[in-house]
JSON list of C-alpha atoms in Angstrom, two decimals:
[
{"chain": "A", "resi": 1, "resn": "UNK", "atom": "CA", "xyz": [0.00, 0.00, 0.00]},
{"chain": "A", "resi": 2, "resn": "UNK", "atom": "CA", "xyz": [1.33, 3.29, -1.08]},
{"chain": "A", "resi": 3, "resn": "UNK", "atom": "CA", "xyz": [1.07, 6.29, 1.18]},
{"chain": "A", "resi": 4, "resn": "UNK", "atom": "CA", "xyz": [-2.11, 7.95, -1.06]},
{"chain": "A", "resi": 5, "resn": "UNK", "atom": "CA", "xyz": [-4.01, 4.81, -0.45]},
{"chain": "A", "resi": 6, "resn": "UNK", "atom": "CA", "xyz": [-3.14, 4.66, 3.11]},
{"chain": "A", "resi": 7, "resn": "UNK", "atom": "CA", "xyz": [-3.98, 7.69, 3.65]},
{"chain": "A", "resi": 8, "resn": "UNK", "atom": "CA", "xyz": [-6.86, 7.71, 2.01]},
{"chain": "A", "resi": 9, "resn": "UNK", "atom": "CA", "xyz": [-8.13, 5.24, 4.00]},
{"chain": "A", "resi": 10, "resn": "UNK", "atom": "CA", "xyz": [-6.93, 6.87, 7.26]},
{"chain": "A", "resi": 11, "resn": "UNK", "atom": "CA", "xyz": [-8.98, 9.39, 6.52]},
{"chain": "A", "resi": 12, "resn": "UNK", "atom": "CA", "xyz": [-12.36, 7.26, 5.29]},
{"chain": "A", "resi": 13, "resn": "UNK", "atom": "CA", "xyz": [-11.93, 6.24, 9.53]},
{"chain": "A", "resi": 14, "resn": "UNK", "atom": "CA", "xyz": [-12.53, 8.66, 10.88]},
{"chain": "A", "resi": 15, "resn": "UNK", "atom": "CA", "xyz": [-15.84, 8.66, 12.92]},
{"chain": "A", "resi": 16, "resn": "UNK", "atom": "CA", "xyz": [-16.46, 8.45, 16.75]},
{"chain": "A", "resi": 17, "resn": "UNK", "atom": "CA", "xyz": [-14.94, 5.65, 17.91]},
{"chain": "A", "resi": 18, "resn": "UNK", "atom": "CA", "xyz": [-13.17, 4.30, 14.94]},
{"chain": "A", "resi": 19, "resn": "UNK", "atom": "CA", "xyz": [-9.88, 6.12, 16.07]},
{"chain": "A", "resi": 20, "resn": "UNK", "atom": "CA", "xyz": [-8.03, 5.63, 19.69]},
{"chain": "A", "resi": 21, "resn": "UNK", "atom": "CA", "xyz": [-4.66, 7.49, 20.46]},
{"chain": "A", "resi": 22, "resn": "UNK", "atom": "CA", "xyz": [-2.43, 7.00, 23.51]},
{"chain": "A", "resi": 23, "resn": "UNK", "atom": "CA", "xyz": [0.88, 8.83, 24.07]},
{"chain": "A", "resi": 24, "resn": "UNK", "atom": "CA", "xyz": [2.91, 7.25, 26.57]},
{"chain": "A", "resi": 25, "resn": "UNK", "atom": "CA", "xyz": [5.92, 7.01, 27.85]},
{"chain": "A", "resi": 26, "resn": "UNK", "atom": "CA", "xyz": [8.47, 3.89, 27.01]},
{"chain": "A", "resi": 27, "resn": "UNK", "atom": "CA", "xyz": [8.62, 0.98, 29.21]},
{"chain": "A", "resi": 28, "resn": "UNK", "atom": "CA", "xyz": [12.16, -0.39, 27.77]},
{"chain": "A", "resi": 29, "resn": "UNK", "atom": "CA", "xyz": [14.30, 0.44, 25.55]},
{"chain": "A", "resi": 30, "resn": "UNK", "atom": "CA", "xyz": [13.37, 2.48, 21.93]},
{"chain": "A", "resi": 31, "resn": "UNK", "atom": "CA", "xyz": [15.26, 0.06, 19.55]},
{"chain": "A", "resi": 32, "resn": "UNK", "atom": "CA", "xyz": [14.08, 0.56, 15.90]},
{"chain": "A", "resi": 33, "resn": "UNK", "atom": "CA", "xyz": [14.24, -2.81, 14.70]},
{"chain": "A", "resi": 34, "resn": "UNK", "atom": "CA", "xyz": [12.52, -4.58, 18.39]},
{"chain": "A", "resi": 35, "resn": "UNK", "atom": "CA", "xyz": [10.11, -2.46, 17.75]},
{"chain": "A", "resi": 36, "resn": "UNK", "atom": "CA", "xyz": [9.34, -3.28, 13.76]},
{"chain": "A", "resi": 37, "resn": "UNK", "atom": "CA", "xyz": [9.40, -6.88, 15.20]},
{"chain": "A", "resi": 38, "resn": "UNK", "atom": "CA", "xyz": [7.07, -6.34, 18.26]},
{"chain": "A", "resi": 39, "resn": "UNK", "atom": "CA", "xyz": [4.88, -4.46, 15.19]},
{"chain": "A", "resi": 40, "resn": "UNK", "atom": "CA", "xyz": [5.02, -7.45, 13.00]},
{"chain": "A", "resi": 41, "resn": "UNK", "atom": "CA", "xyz": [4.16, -9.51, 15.67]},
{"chain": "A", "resi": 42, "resn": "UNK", "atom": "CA", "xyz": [0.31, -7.95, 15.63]},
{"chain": "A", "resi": 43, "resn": "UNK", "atom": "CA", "xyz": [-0.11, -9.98, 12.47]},
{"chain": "A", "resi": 44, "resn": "UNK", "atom": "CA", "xyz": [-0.57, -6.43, 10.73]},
{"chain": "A", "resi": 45, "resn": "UNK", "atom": "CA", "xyz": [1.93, -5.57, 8.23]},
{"chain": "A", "resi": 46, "resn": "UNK", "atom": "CA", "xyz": [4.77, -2.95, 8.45]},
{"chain": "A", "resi": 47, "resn": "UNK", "atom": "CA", "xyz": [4.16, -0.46, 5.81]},
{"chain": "A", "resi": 48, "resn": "UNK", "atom": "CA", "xyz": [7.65, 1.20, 4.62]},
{"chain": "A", "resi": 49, "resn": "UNK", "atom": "CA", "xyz": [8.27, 4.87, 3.52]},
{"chain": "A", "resi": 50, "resn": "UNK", "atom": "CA", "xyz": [4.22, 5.65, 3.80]},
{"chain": "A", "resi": 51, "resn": "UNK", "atom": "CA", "xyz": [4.36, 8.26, 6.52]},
{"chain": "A", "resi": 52, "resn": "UNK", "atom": "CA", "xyz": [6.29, 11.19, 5.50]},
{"chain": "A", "resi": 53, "resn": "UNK", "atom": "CA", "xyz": [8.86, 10.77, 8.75]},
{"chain": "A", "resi": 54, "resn": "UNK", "atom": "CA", "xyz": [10.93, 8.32, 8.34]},
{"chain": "A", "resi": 55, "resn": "UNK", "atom": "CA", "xyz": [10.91, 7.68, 11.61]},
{"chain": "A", "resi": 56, "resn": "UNK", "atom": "CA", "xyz": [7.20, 6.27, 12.22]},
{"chain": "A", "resi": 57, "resn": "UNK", "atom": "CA", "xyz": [5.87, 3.53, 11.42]},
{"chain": "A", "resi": 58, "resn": "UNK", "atom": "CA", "xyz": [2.58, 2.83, 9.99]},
{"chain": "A", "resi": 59, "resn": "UNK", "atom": "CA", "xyz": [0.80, -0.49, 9.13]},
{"chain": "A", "resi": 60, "resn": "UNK", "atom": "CA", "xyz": [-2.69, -2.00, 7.87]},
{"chain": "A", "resi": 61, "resn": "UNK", "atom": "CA", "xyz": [-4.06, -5.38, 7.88]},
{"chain": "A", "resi": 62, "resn": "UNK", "atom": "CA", "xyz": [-7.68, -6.95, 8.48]},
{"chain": "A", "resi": 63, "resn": "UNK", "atom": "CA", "xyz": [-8.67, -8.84, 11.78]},
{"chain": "A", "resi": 64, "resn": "UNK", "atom": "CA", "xyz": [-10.87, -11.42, 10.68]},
{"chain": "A", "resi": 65, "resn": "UNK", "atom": "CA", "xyz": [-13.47, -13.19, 13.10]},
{"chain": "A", "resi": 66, "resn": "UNK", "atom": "CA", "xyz": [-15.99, -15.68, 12.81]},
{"chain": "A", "resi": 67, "resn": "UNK", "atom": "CA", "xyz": [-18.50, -12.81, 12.06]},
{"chain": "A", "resi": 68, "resn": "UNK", "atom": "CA", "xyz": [-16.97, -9.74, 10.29]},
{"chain": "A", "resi": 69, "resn": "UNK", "atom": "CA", "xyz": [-13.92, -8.39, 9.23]},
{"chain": "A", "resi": 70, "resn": "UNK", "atom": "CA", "xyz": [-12.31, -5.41, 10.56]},
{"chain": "A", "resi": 71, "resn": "UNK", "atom": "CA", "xyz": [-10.05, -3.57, 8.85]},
{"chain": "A", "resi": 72, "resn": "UNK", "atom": "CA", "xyz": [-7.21, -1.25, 10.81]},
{"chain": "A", "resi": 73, "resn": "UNK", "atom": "CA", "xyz": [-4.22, 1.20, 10.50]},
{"chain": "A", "resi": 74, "resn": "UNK", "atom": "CA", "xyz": [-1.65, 2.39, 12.76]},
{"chain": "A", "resi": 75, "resn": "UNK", "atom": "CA", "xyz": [0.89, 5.17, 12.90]},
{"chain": "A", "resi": 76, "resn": "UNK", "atom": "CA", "xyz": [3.32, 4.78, 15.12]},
{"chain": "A", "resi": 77, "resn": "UNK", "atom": "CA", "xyz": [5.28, 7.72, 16.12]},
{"chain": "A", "resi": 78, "resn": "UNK", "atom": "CA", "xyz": [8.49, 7.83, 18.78]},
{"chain": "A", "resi": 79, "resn": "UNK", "atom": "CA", "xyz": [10.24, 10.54, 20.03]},
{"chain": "A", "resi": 80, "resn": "UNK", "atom": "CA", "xyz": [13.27, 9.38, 21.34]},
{"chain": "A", "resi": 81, "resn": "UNK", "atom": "CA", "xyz": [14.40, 12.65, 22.48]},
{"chain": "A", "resi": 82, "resn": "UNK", "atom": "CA", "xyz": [11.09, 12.55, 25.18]},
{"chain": "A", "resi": 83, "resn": "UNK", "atom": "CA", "xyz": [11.53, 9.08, 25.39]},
{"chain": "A", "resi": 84, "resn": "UNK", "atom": "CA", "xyz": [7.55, 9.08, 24.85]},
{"chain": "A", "resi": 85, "resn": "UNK", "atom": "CA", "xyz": [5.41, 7.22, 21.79]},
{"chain": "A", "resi": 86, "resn": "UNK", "atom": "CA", "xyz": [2.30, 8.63, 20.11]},
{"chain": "A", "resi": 87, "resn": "UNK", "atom": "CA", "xyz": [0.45, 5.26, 18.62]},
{"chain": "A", "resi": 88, "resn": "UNK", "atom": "CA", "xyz": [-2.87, 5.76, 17.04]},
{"chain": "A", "resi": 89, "resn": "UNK", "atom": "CA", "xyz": [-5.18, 3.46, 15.70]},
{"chain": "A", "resi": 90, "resn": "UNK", "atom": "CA", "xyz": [-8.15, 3.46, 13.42]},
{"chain": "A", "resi": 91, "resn": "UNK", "atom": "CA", "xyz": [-10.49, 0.47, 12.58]},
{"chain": "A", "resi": 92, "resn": "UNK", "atom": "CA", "xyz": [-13.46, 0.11, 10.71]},
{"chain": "A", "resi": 93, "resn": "UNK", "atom": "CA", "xyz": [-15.50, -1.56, 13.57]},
{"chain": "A", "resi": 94, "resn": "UNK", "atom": "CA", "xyz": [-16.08, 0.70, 16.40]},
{"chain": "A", "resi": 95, "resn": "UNK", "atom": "CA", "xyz": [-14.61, 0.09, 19.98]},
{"chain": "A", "resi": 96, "resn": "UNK", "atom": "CA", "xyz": [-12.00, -1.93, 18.43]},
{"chain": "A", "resi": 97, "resn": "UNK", "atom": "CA", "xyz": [-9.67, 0.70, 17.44]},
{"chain": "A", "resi": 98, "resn": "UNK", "atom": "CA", "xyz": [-9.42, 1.63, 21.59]},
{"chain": "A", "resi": 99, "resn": "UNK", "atom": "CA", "xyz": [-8.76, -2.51, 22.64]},
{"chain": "A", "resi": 100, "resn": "UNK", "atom": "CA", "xyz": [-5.94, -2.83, 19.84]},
{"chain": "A", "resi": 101, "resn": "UNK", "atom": "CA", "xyz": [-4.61, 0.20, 21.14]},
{"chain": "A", "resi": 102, "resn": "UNK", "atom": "CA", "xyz": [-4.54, -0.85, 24.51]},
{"chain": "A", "resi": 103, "resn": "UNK", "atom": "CA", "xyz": [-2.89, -4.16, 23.74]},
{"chain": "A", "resi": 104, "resn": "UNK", "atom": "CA", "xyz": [-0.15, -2.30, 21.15]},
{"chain": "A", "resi": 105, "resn": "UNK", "atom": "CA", "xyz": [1.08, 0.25, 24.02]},
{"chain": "A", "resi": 106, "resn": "UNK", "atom": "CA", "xyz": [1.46, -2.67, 26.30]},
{"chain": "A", "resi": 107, "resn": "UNK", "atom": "CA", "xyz": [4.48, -3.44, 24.06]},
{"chain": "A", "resi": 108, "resn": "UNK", "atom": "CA", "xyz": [6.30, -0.60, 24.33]}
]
């Protein structure tokens, strides 16, 4: 996904509810790479050169249950100066956007 389409669909998500945003500050250490792995390891994939710092991350993917599909993006944004992440998450399905944000920032 190219960063037009990505962010095109960021902003197609953007009702109440669809979008949940924590800033925080970071639990171990802010290693670039452990943290594209602890991104991968969401099952949602690791978009490169879509966000127009190269130093955030975004990603996209679709959570499929026995009912529905949900589709979701991230940007993922450290400032390793502050020591502090922004992480913000849309999905199509609301409420869901606010649990897979809570479960990303316990990562970090």
């Amino acid at each position: 996904m190219d960063s037009n389409t990505f962010f095109g669909r960021w902003k197609n998500l953007g009702n109440p509810g669809q979008e949940a945003q924590k800033i925080f500050k970071a639990k171990y250490a802010m290693d670039t790479e452990l943290a594209k792995q602890k991104l991968l390891g969401f099952g949602i994939s690791l978009l490169e050169r879509v966000d127009p710092n190269p130093d955030n991350f975004c990603g996209a993917g679709i959570i499929q249950t026995v009912s529905m599909q949900i589709g979701v993006l991230y940007r993922f944004e450290p400032n390793k100066q502050a020591q502090m992440y922004r992480l913000t998450v849309r999905a199509s399905k609301d409420t869901a956007a606010q649990r897979i944000c809570e479960l990303m920032e316990e990562q970090f």
